[in-house]
Amino acid sequence: MDFPLLLAIIATPALGAVVVALLPADRPEIAKALGYVFTAATAGLCLYLLWHFQAGDARFQFVYDKPWIPGLGVRFTLGVDGISLFMVVVTGLLFPLGLLASEKYITHRVKAYVAWFLLLEMAIMGIFLTLDLIAFFIFWELLLVPMFFLILGWGSENRRYAAMKFFIYTGVGSALLLASTLVLGFLHQADTGVLTFDYRALAEWNGLTGTAEVLLFLGFMAAFAIKAPLFPFHTWLPDVHTEAPTAGSVVLAGVIIKMGAYGFVRFSFELFPQASVDLAPLLLVLAVIGILYGAIVAAMQTDLKRVIAYSSVAHMGFVILGIFSLTVIGIDGAVFTMVSHPLTTGALFLLVGMIYERLHTREIGEMGGMWNSVPVLTGLFIVAMFAGIGLPGFSGFIGEFLSLAGAFLYDRPYAIVATFGVIFAAVYMLWPFKRAFAGKASGAVAAMKDLSVRELVVVVPLLLASLFIGIYPKPVLDRIEPASERAVLNFERKTDYRSPEDSLDRRKTLREVERAEKAEAKRAAGEAAHGEGEK
Amino acid sequence: MIAAAVPIETPSVDLWAIAPIMALVATGVGIVLLRALLRRHAAVTPAAFGLSIVGLLVAAGLLVRQWNLVRDDGPLTSFAGLVRVDPFAVFLGIVVVAATLAGVLLSYSYLRREGLEAPEYFALILLSASGMLMMTTANDLIVVFMALEVLSIPLYVLAAFDRRRLRSQEAGLKYFVLGAFSSAVFLYGIALTYGATGTTSLTGIATFLSQNTLFEQGTLLMGLALLLVGLGFKVAAVPFHMWTPDVYQGAPTPVTAFMAAATKAAAFAAILRIVTTAFPQYRDDWRPIIWVLAALSMLVGAIAAMAQNDIKRTLAYSSIAHAGYILMGVYATTSRGREAALLYLLVYAFMAIGAFAVVMIAAPSPDDAKHSYDDYRGMALKRPILGGLLIFFVLAQAGVPLTSGFIGKLEIFGSVAQAGETRDYILLVIGVVSAVIAFAFYLRIAYTLVTAPDDEAALESAYSTTPRRVDGWTGLVLFAAAALTLVIGLVPGTFIHFARDAVFF
Amino acid sequence: MTLAALEITPSYYLVLAAMLFTIGSVGVLTRRNVLVMFMCVELMLNAVNLSFVAFAKALDDITGQVIVFFVLVVAAAEVAVGLAIIVAIFRRRRHATADDLQALRG
Amino acid sequence: MNSRDILDYVGIIPLLPLFGAALLLIFGRRIGEPIAGWIATGLMFLAFLGSVVALFALLDLPSEARLQVNQIWEWVPAGSFSVPVGTQADPLSVTWLLLVTGVGLLIHLYSIGYMHGDPLYSRFFGYLNLFAASMLILVVADNLLLTFLGWEGVGLCSYLLISFWYQRNDAAVAGKKAFVTNRVGDVGFLLAMFLIIATYGSLEYTAMAPAAEIIGAGTATAIALLLMVGAMGKSAQIPLHLWLTDAMEGPTPVSALIHAATMVTAGVYLMCRAYPFLEVSSDASTVVMWVGAVTALLAGTVAVMQPDIKRALAYSTISQLGYMFLAVGIGGYVAAVFMVLCHAFYKGCLFLGAGSVIHGNGDNQDMRIMGRYRKLLPVTAFAMVIAWLSIAGIPPFSGFWAKDEILVEAYAHGDYGVWIVGTIAALVTAVYMTRLIFLTFYGNARFEGGEAFDAVPVVSGGSDEGDDAHDVAGEGHGYDPDDPFADTPTVVFGEPPRPSRLHGHLPHESPPLMLFPIVTLAILAAFAGLLNLPIGNLDFLHQFLEPVFHGVKETEISTTAELAVEGISITFAIVGVAIAILIYKGGLRAPDRDPVVDRLRPASTLMGNAYYWDAGVSAFVGGPGQKSASWLDRVFDTKIIDGAVNGTAWIFRWCSRTLSRVQDGFVRRYALGILLGAVAILLFVLLWAGR
Amino acid sequence: MIPFLFFVAAAATLAGGLGVVLARNPVHSALFLVMTLVSVAVLFLIQDAELVAAVQVIVYASAIVVLFLFVIMLLGVDRQESMRDRIPYQRPAAIALGVILLAQLLWLAGHEWVTGQETASGVPIEGGGFGGNVERVARVLFTDYMWAFEITAVLLVIAVVGAVVLARRSGQKGEPVDDVDEAATEGVDA
């Protein structure tokens, strides 16, 4: 362990936040510049991570481990695998763009904005990188604070309601997550005598009985389902999206709502395999409802941001569908969607933000004819829109396709119903698009200015990235695959669930992975015990 | 004939055991003497202030010395076992002295500002603190009772100290009447316990109960119940909490800070000691009571705070909720639970003092009376550092990660989770849910501070105090409280080890 | 059985003490005058004292009586400070009863 | 470089127009007219050359070995399966390559003239190129998923092209409708792919034939039917035909390119590719067959009633596509491909001709106010007449051979029901096409200032007067905000005739640039029959495609029977033409008096309104559909789900207020609280504790 | 003799207690309090607590009650208190709670109250050669409870300081702050 890369990825934005917070308030340009420096540096570290990540290795890489809260055996354990890798990279790339998008929009209290924004990045990085459950929770909860202040300080009219709703609604989920985590840790301690919250050690432990496992699963699910957001826990999302500043929406749609899905794959699966298998139908039903329901309700919205917000509900439905298909394909697809959705929806939110900056409204009824006045914006919107709809060639399709295919393998009815979501996807995007962009331009719309170079620089890379991994997803999938294979193997090892993907050649690697996992868990447990002893 | 048949053996007196208490009492009395000597001399208040700081520092030094003594050689007992200095007592003693020091530092400029300068104020704070130290070291119910009075009576006076403000006097009176009432109940509890066991010594009770099986438990159980009522009143547990918002709101703000931080530590010292030292055999009987008190405190504190329109009052309700969390630690009955409770008391002391310190400075009108949300609107925009600090302390109390409040809650919840029975889990869920409910009012404070009224003119008038300079002493307190709150949140290791070493009786 | 032959066990005293305690506590809850409320608290303390002495007698242990001393001292100190507070308030506002003071509420 | 190597590079063909699309869509405004058009056309020409090269490379190989798959990169490797990005060059794909690039090239050329003056000129060519690229990807792909990419790509382009004049409300709506309807079909396509993944795990075409034999008839039926649903969406088969007629809102070259020549045939292509499943499953074949037959007949009857030239052609297209499906259903894959080719030529010609008419006619599409244009647009008329004869099934024009082969095969298969329906549909085809030609080019002149032409014999050739009008009326087909009918150029059945938009000018012939493609297509339409004559060894197409449809049973039919069937077809076609000529030779007595429509009431109303299917779907979607969606949004989401959330918050606030009220400031109340707590604890202690 | 004394004293105690609670004039309450205190002193006496009884009379009945009366007279509140209660349900709730509390306490009456070990401090009330009651009390006071005894000193200091601080006429600058709307709360039913 030469250079603590993952620590650096978390620490850089944190350092940035502190430095920016200490600046004098009357020099917004320095704050801004430092914001770019620190987000860009983080992005650079993320790319370095991406470059040096070993594809095909199912284990955690770049592991960093230090004791943190001794009383509870909490350790500051960082590690990255195929599932978290891309979330980290996407986060790293989204933040400089988000800042760039805020350039015009944020005119007051710039310093505070940049500081909160950097803190937000740190929290998100922490969430995706920690392997210790308590540390995970710490970042999970910490995230709410910068988000709260970003909405409150720079949101739209109804921001107080939205900020409160976001904090408290998702807080309820987190509370149950914390309770379940603690109970899990202590049950483990009661059984094995070792108090650790290292999730690898807990995953290796098989002492949970039926009801306890289900209840703990539900506790974790509360947090993840609300954050995801799974139907019927989704109503915070549109409110928050509408009120949040553009960059906040981008990050929210891009990364934050992925954390729910991430939590399911990372934690629920490994910690509660039997409950995951048993409750998969429930999750699948909710996911399918979410896909259709989110799409239908999205089509009814009159606020452009709400349309995209509800579309996120539908998209996350696909993600959950893929995850709980309990197949390698499905999980591949879900994680891929988690990578792709930030790009497309991020672009859409950015574009809506740009429209809002020009028209000062998000009401579709007050638009109309923008195709005429702002063709470049419209063009990009079309691209982003179709990428979001799931047009093959863009990244969204790959994820959706694999998720559905996985669900189809698991149990056909879910996939068949969910596939009809692709129709509604077209409806909810094209209908508002028609109303907002087609037609005759008049009044304020006619006077709109087209995108500046800065705005192009913000949006175009996202769409290009989406296009690139839509055409050549192999590098991404290759890195995701070992992790999702691991997840499925985990089920086969611990439960009597058997993946329908019989033709896989993964069974031959079964023993290999098992051995590696055992060694890993042993090491983690040993370290935890060691950590207990050293104080 | 005069000579007694049995000679009186005077008990051994270990001065180390009571040295910190003596330091505080001596300083308190010294201030009174100073007052008597200097009369109305202009320097009398600064002198009293200086003297109390010296006294507190000496007490703190002695506590550190005690810490080393008891850690190396085991607990010190003195005065025929009435005083027992163990790591537990020293830990809470340090919390008390630190909170007192903060209270004294805050008071100095406050008293000058409000025109309340009186050296007796410092004497009363120190004497109250000495009572708290007596409480932490008490090993006998009678001493607990005496200590309770020693710490309470000065607080009654201090709450009513601002005689120009009727609210302050009202606070004093209410606190006094209810305090007297509840101490009578507490005393009746002692009486019943005495009747049931024949002794008032905590260890004596435990020994008796472990050696005898009572056929008739009524007296003992009722005594125990009434003891809990009396102590529940002091820690402001629901349903004995109703004095808290009124008193916290009405009392001068530094007194409120001192009360919130120090009294809580002392009262919890008594609870922990009594239930765990004296009644370990009866844990199945008192634990459900504590369970209910904890659950009610957390829920009522969090819910009632939502509808408040006064920041001090809101913080008072928050302190009720915090009492609930600490009671969870008591409920756990394990050493982890005690550790968590101790850590929480430490952590809460700084969060509470910090928050009240900001409130003290920020009070928008020249007198310490206006603390409504409307008065604070937009404060963080006008005074970013002060407002930011208040937000920070408030979020810490809410238990946001990377603040000490989170670590405290985590340890508390962990201790309950470890207990491992269904009702423990239910309490745990109540705890975490109430923490979320509490977000609602903490965030409301944060929201109020960062929200500007819509037009600029309204902003001008909204938070319109003549910028009050933060004097050095207050600044010191603020800095220390913030730094500790943050440091414990980031690297809690040292403090957790400290609390863990302190759990032993 | 005549009255003289009746053995007055400690329970008699204790029942009496319980009744007195109850009367005192109900008094605190019902009287509006602060001074009377305070007298009711004294009733409660006396009830406790009675219990202590009765327990002392029953246990044949002088400690109970010793405790009564401490209670007396505490009562005296409380009375001194309590009356001072009442006096201070009365200076500000004549005719105050406990009910008048409800500026702090909610 | 041997032929196989050459065929490996077939993937370059779609890249050429793709490059053009990227170029024109990004830098289009700087390139401008007319260079943009020429760039696009040039790239199409290169693509066409590429296709020709591919053809020859393929012919170079022995007929059984004409299959070259080149997997370029691993596209979606996930779990148990992996989908490559690869090309497949075989006779089927090369046929389509030639078709798409060839017809596409002509339409590009045509568009240079047609789109002259449009402010979005270069964007149009960008879209056209993008469309061509998608279509080419669709056909060169070696697996279903990559085909699906092209499939969706053409969907996207059709959306963009149909709503090209986005300022028109109807155009925007039509584009949306097209895309959404196609998506309905896509569900089938996607599910078919999932089923394939679930059953044998490979989406590649080469894996289909071996797999079909092992997966069992039930699964094969399911796959085939699901693919058919997808194909129905794209090929506008009933009931998913809704979008095609509305798609006439787009510029006319688009109608020709997308809705006649190429995109709609994608469904047929897919069904041809999926032939192994159809071969295994006779149930699926039967369904496909009947879908096609019903579509052929019903769409034909609707076409008869349409007053709008483009809508009539659109329904005709649906009907013709029905024939192709019919052919696929009876196992006549080659016949279907043959039909695709011929249809592309004559329908392309017809659409472009119609465009020429509209172009010269002040953008008026209402046939009821045309008539006698033979005189004014002679070249167009000549070309369209050839195409008419071809589509009507008059020998020796290509349409006859194509349709005839299908009907003969149907008869040979013993599917007499289908054969009868097909034959009747042929009659209907002859009727509506004749009606269209006569209403447009013959009969009386019903256009503004057309009275002077009525006396002139229609067969005596035209005049050159059109040139004068050209300069004025030919400017721009874009959106004219001052025109009250600009929003709705299409005329639907039942609408009163439109006022003339000639503004005093006479209809005029189109420029040579537009005429050249029309004439070329007319020539192809005339002689395309030569590709596949059912005589001796002259069935070149059959021989060429034979190896693709490996294992398809040849149907044997006696020459007598064949001749009899052919005779019946010819008879029906001639009868149809004759009937229509009898009715329409004099044109219309008044613009709003169509004899067929009048005489066939009330059936004509039913047919003219396309059996109210479209209206019904719209009414459902717009009525109960939208209402329930709105209910979900306004009531269920806001009131119930979010209401529960806010309700919880409200309950807590209420509790909070209540607690505050209890805290009423009376010190005795607080004492009561303490005592209450004490009593409660004592109660607990006495009753429950100590047990 | 003893039962007779007990019942008389007990009756007086309860009567005094009830009198304190029920008397409408504070002065009467104070006098009833004296009655109770003296009766309790009698009860102390018959339980061999001579010293305590004496102190009870001297300190409590004399000093404390005099203090009460002094304050009552000083403040001039020797008026009839309205028996109407402003707080809804307060009185019935208080009486109900009182009844329950008493019932709970008396529940013990049927059982053994005293269960503790005898003579835990080693000094019984009689016998054992520890001298008289005063000496016995002193013995325990200055050995076992010496610490508590010392605390009383602190307590008295506090009482003095507190009383002085509060009752002092001035010493704080500034006018009374009108933080309460006095008119709104004063004399509602004075």
PDB file of N, CA, C and O in Angstrom, chain A residues 161 165 234-235 293 301 310 371-372 404 422 434 439-440 470-471 473-474 481 504, chain D residues 73-75 79-80 123 152 156 159 166-167 169 183 194 479 626 633 637 642 646:
ATOM      1  N   TYR A 161     -39.730  23.430   2.092  1.00  0.00           N
ATOM      2  CA  TYR A 161     -40.477  22.177   2.129  1.00  0.00           C
ATOM      3  C   TYR A 161     -39.638  21.043   1.559  1.00  0.00           C
ATOM      4  O   TYR A 161     -39.522  19.961   2.139  1.00  0.00           O
ATOM      5  N   LYS A 165     -38.193  17.883   3.540  1.00  0.00           N
ATOM      6  CA  LYS A 165     -38.707  16.582   3.131  1.00  0.00           C
ATOM      7  C   LYS A 165     -37.567  15.644   2.801  1.00  0.00           C
ATOM      8  O   LYS A 165     -37.553  14.488   3.201  1.00  0.00           O
ATOM      9  N   HIS A 234     -41.309   7.337  -3.341  1.00  0.00           N
ATOM     10  CA  HIS A 234     -40.619   8.193  -4.293  1.00  0.00           C
ATOM     11  C   HIS A 234     -41.009   9.654  -4.209  1.00  0.00           C
ATOM     12  O   HIS A 234     -40.407  10.474  -4.879  1.00  0.00           O
ATOM     13  N   THR A 235     -42.021   9.986  -3.418  1.00  0.00           N
ATOM     14  CA  THR A 235     -42.589  11.327  -3.610  1.00  0.00           C
ATOM     15  C   THR A 235     -41.647  12.449  -3.192  1.00  0.00           C
ATOM     16  O   THR A 235     -41.883  13.593  -3.558  1.00  0.00           O
ATOM     17  N   TYR A 293     -45.439   3.083 -13.303  1.00  0.00           N
ATOM     18  CA  TYR A 293     -46.065   4.190 -12.601  1.00  0.00           C
ATOM     19  C   TYR A 293     -45.263   5.484 -12.790  1.00  0.00           C
ATOM     20  O   TYR A 293     -45.819   6.528 -13.123  1.00  0.00           O
ATOM     21  N   GLN A 301     -46.839  15.375 -15.981  1.00  0.00           N
ATOM     22  CA  GLN A 301     -46.298  16.553 -15.306  1.00  0.00           C
ATOM     23  C   GLN A 301     -46.307  17.771 -16.214  1.00  0.00           C
ATOM     24  O   GLN A 301     -46.169  17.669 -17.424  1.00  0.00           O
ATOM     25  N   TYR A 310     -39.629  12.191 -12.328  1.00  0.00           N
ATOM     26  CA  TYR A 310     -40.421  10.953 -12.345  1.00  0.00           C
ATOM     27  C   TYR A 310     -39.801   9.924 -13.281  1.00  0.00           C
ATOM     28  O   TYR A 310     -39.909   8.721 -13.050  1.00  0.00           O
ATOM     29  N   TRP A 371     -37.439  24.966 -30.311  1.00  0.00           N
ATOM     30  CA  TRP A 371     -36.649  24.376 -31.383  1.00  0.00           C
ATOM     31  C   TRP A 371     -36.215  25.474 -32.356  1.00  0.00           C
ATOM     32  O   TRP A 371     -35.137  25.438 -32.926  1.00  0.00           O
ATOM     33  N   ASN A 372     -37.087  26.436 -32.475  1.00  0.00           N
ATOM     34  CA  ASN A 372     -36.813  27.521 -33.392  1.00  0.00           C
ATOM     35  C   ASN A 372     -35.741  28.462 -32.870  1.00  0.00           C
ATOM     36  O   ASN A 372     -34.820  28.826 -33.583  1.00  0.00           O
ATOM     37  N   LEU A 404     -33.641  -6.058 -18.008  1.00  0.00           N
ATOM     38  CA  LEU A 404     -34.851  -6.766 -18.400  1.00  0.00           C
ATOM     39  C   LEU A 404     -34.553  -8.220 -18.718  1.00  0.00           C
ATOM     40  O   LEU A 404     -35.305  -9.123 -18.347  1.00  0.00           O
ATOM     41  N   VAL A 422     -41.018   0.575 -21.808  1.00  0.00           N
ATOM     42  CA  VAL A 422     -40.306   1.274 -22.879  1.00  0.00           C
ATOM     43  C   VAL A 422     -41.275   2.094 -23.724  1.00  0.00           C
ATOM     44  O   VAL A 422     -40.901   3.114 -24.293  1.00  0.00           O
ATOM     45  N   LYS A 434     -42.585  17.658 -27.211  1.00  0.00           N
ATOM     46  CA  LYS A 434     -43.405  18.276 -28.254  1.00  0.00           C
ATOM     47  C   LYS A 434     -43.966  19.600 -27.760  1.00  0.00           C
ATOM     48  O   LYS A 434     -43.919  20.623 -28.437  1.00  0.00           O
ATOM     49  N   GLY A 439     -43.666  23.688 -32.224  1.00  0.00           N
ATOM     50  CA  GLY A 439     -44.604  24.798 -32.272  1.00  0.00           C
ATOM     51  C   GLY A 439     -43.917  26.111 -32.602  1.00  0.00           C
ATOM     52  O   GLY A 439     -42.749  26.146 -32.978  1.00  0.00           O
ATOM     53  N   LYS A 440     -44.688  27.158 -32.464  1.00  0.00           N
ATOM     54  CA  LYS A 440     -44.176  28.475 -32.822  1.00  0.00           C
ATOM     55  C   LYS A 440     -43.580  29.141 -31.601  1.00  0.00           C
ATOM     56  O   LYS A 440     -44.158  29.093 -30.518  1.00  0.00           O
ATOM     57  N   GLY A 470     -22.199   3.387 -24.738  1.00  0.00           N
ATOM     58  CA  GLY A 470     -23.312   2.691 -25.372  1.00  0.00           C
ATOM     59  C   GLY A 470     -22.850   1.841 -26.527  1.00  0.00           C
ATOM     60  O   GLY A 470     -23.393   0.779 -26.809  1.00  0.00           O
ATOM     61  N   ILE A 471     -21.816   2.315 -27.201  1.00  0.00           N
ATOM     62  CA  ILE A 471     -21.314   1.574 -28.348  1.00  0.00           C
ATOM     63  C   ILE A 471     -20.248   0.576 -27.931  1.00  0.00           C
ATOM     64  O   ILE A 471     -20.159  -0.519 -28.467  1.00  0.00           O
ATOM     65  N   PRO A 473     -19.433  -0.793 -24.548  1.00  0.00           N
ATOM     66  CA  PRO A 473     -19.584  -0.929 -23.090  1.00  0.00           C
ATOM     67  C   PRO A 473     -18.662  -1.956 -22.466  1.00  0.00           C
ATOM     68  O   PRO A 473     -18.625  -2.084 -21.254  1.00  0.00           O
ATOM     69  N   LYS A 474     -17.930  -2.638 -23.291  1.00  0.00           N
ATOM     70  CA  LYS A 474     -17.151  -3.766 -22.778  1.00  0.00           C
ATOM     71  C   LYS A 474     -16.225  -3.388 -21.619  1.00  0.00           C
ATOM     72  O   LYS A 474     -16.184  -4.100 -20.620  1.00  0.00           O
ATOM     73  N   GLU A 481     -18.570  -7.023 -14.154  1.00  0.00           N
ATOM     74  CA  GLU A 481     -18.946  -8.431 -14.176  1.00  0.00           C
ATOM     75  C   GLU A 481     -18.420  -9.272 -13.005  1.00  0.00           C
ATOM     76  O   GLU A 481     -19.187 -10.010 -12.397  1.00  0.00           O
ATOM     77  N   LEU A 504     -23.446 -20.610 -17.837  1.00  0.00           N
ATOM     78  CA  LEU A 504     -22.271 -19.871 -17.374  1.00  0.00           C
ATOM     79  C   LEU A 504     -21.105 -20.803 -17.103  1.00  0.00           C
ATOM     80  O   LEU A 504     -21.292 -21.911 -16.613  1.00  0.00           O
TER      81      LEU A 504
ATOM     82  N   TRP D  73     -16.248  -6.066 -32.769  1.00  0.00           N
ATOM     83  CA  TRP D  73     -15.877  -6.035 -31.356  1.00  0.00           C
ATOM     84  C   TRP D  73     -17.006  -6.603 -30.523  1.00  0.00           C
ATOM     85  O   TRP D  73     -18.129  -6.705 -30.963  1.00  0.00           O
ATOM     86  N   GLU D  74     -16.628  -6.965 -29.310  1.00  0.00           N
ATOM     87  CA  GLU D  74     -17.592  -7.512 -28.393  1.00  0.00           C
ATOM     88  C   GLU D  74     -18.419  -6.349 -27.864  1.00  0.00           C
ATOM     89  O   GLU D  74     -17.895  -5.418 -27.263  1.00  0.00           O
ATOM     90  N   TRP D  75     -19.692  -6.408 -28.130  1.00  0.00           N
ATOM     91  CA  TRP D  75     -20.502  -5.243 -27.756  1.00  0.00           C
ATOM     92  C   TRP D  75     -21.008  -5.362 -26.312  1.00  0.00           C
ATOM     93  O   TRP D  75     -20.643  -4.593 -25.447  1.00  0.00           O
ATOM     94  N   GLY D  79     -22.604 -11.676 -18.348  1.00  0.00           N
ATOM     95  CA  GLY D  79     -23.034 -12.953 -17.815  1.00  0.00           C
ATOM     96  C   GLY D  79     -22.861 -14.067 -18.810  1.00  0.00           C
ATOM     97  O   GLY D  79     -21.774 -14.285 -19.349  1.00  0.00           O
ATOM     98  N   SER D  80     -23.948 -14.751 -19.108  1.00  0.00           N
ATOM     99  CA  SER D  80     -23.847 -15.980 -19.872  1.00  0.00           C
ATOM    100  C   SER D  80     -23.809 -15.736 -21.365  1.00  0.00           C
ATOM    101  O   SER D  80     -23.660 -16.661 -22.140  1.00  0.00           O
ATOM    102  N   ARG D 123     -30.071  20.391 -42.174  1.00  0.00           N
ATOM    103  CA  ARG D 123     -30.510  19.475 -41.127  1.00  0.00           C
ATOM    104  C   ARG D 123     -31.287  18.311 -41.750  1.00  0.00           C
ATOM    105  O   ARG D 123     -31.139  17.158 -41.346  1.00  0.00           O
ATOM    106  N   GLU D 152     -34.110   0.886 -34.007  1.00  0.00           N
ATOM    107  CA  GLU D 152     -34.477   2.059 -33.229  1.00  0.00           C
ATOM    108  C   GLU D 152     -33.949   3.329 -33.876  1.00  0.00           C
ATOM    109  O   GLU D 152     -34.555   4.399 -33.786  1.00  0.00           O
ATOM    110  N   LEU D 156     -35.987   6.562 -34.655  1.00  0.00           N
ATOM    111  CA  LEU D 156     -35.614   7.922 -34.281  1.00  0.00           C
ATOM    112  C   LEU D 156     -35.680   8.859 -35.477  1.00  0.00           C
ATOM    113  O   LEU D 156     -36.241   9.955 -35.421  1.00  0.00           O
ATOM    114  N   TYR D 159     -39.003   9.646 -36.584  1.00  0.00           N
ATOM    115  CA  TYR D 159     -39.569  10.652 -35.687  1.00  0.00           C
ATOM    116  C   TYR D 159     -39.111  12.047 -36.095  1.00  0.00           C
ATOM    117  O   TYR D 159     -39.906  12.980 -36.236  1.00  0.00           O
ATOM    118  N   TYR D 166     -41.532  21.047 -37.413  1.00  0.00           N
ATOM    119  CA  TYR D 166     -42.024  20.923 -36.052  1.00  0.00           C
ATOM    120  C   TYR D 166     -42.951  22.052 -35.648  1.00  0.00           C
ATOM    121  O   TYR D 166     -43.634  21.978 -34.649  1.00  0.00           O
ATOM    122  N   GLN D 167     -42.945  23.128 -36.453  1.00  0.00           N
ATOM    123  CA  GLN D 167     -43.836  24.214 -36.062  1.00  0.00           C
ATOM    124  C   GLN D 167     -45.291  23.860 -36.307  1.00  0.00           C
ATOM    125  O   GLN D 167     -46.185  24.435 -35.714  1.00  0.00           O
ATOM    126  N   ASN D 169     -48.239  21.759 -35.621  1.00  0.00           N
ATOM    127  CA  ASN D 169     -48.640  20.903 -34.523  1.00  0.00           C
ATOM    128  C   ASN D 169     -48.817  19.466 -34.987  1.00  0.00           C
ATOM    129  O   ASN D 169     -48.327  18.527 -34.355  1.00  0.00           O
ATOM    130  N   ARG D 183     -42.688   1.774 -30.771  1.00  0.00           N
ATOM    131  CA  ARG D 183     -42.234   1.233 -29.490  1.00  0.00           C
ATOM    132  C   ARG D 183     -43.114   0.088 -29.025  1.00  0.00           C
ATOM    133  O   ARG D 183     -42.651  -0.827 -28.350  1.00  0.00           O
ATOM    134  N   PHE D 194     -35.292 -11.493 -25.342  1.00  0.00           N
ATOM    135  CA  PHE D 194     -35.152 -12.079 -24.015  1.00  0.00           C
ATOM    136  C   PHE D 194     -35.431 -13.577 -24.059  1.00  0.00           C
ATOM    137  O   PHE D 194     -34.730 -14.375 -23.431  1.00  0.00           O
ATOM    138  N   TYR D 479     -42.591  26.075 -43.268  1.00  0.00           N
ATOM    139  CA  TYR D 479     -43.800  26.481 -42.598  1.00  0.00           C
ATOM    140  C   TYR D 479     -44.122  27.918 -42.938  1.00  0.00           C
ATOM    141  O   TYR D 479     -43.294  28.810 -42.824  1.00  0.00           O
ATOM    142  N   GLN D 626     -55.832   9.046 -20.710  1.00  0.00           N
ATOM    143  CA  GLN D 626     -55.236  10.240 -20.124  1.00  0.00           C
ATOM    144  C   GLN D 626     -55.875  10.560 -18.783  1.00  0.00           C
ATOM    145  O   GLN D 626     -55.216  11.029 -17.865  1.00  0.00           O
ATOM    146  N   ASP D 633     -51.653  10.844 -11.259  1.00  0.00           N
ATOM    147  CA  ASP D 633     -50.782  11.966 -10.890  1.00  0.00           C
ATOM    148  C   ASP D 633     -51.443  12.839  -9.834  1.00  0.00           C
ATOM    149  O   ASP D 633     -50.899  13.076  -8.770  1.00  0.00           O
ATOM    150  N   ASP D 637     -50.918   9.945  -6.621  1.00  0.00           N
ATOM    151  CA  ASP D 637     -49.554  10.305  -6.219  1.00  0.00           C
ATOM    152  C   ASP D 637     -49.564  11.445  -5.216  1.00  0.00           C
ATOM    153  O   ASP D 637     -48.895  11.397  -4.199  1.00  0.00           O
ATOM    154  N   ASP D 642     -48.170  10.777  -1.472  1.00  0.00           N
ATOM    155  CA  ASP D 642     -47.525  11.909  -0.830  1.00  0.00           C
ATOM    156  C   ASP D 642     -48.364  12.379   0.346  1.00  0.00           C
ATOM    157  O   ASP D 642     -47.854  12.904   1.331  1.00  0.00           O
ATOM    158  N   ASN D 646     -47.056  13.494   3.951  1.00  0.00           N
ATOM    159  CA  ASN D 646     -47.337  14.772   4.589  1.00  0.00           C
ATOM    160  C   ASN D 646     -48.276  14.591   5.767  1.00  0.00           C
ATOM    161  O   ASN D 646     -48.210  15.347   6.742  1.00  0.00           O
TER     162      ASN D 646
END
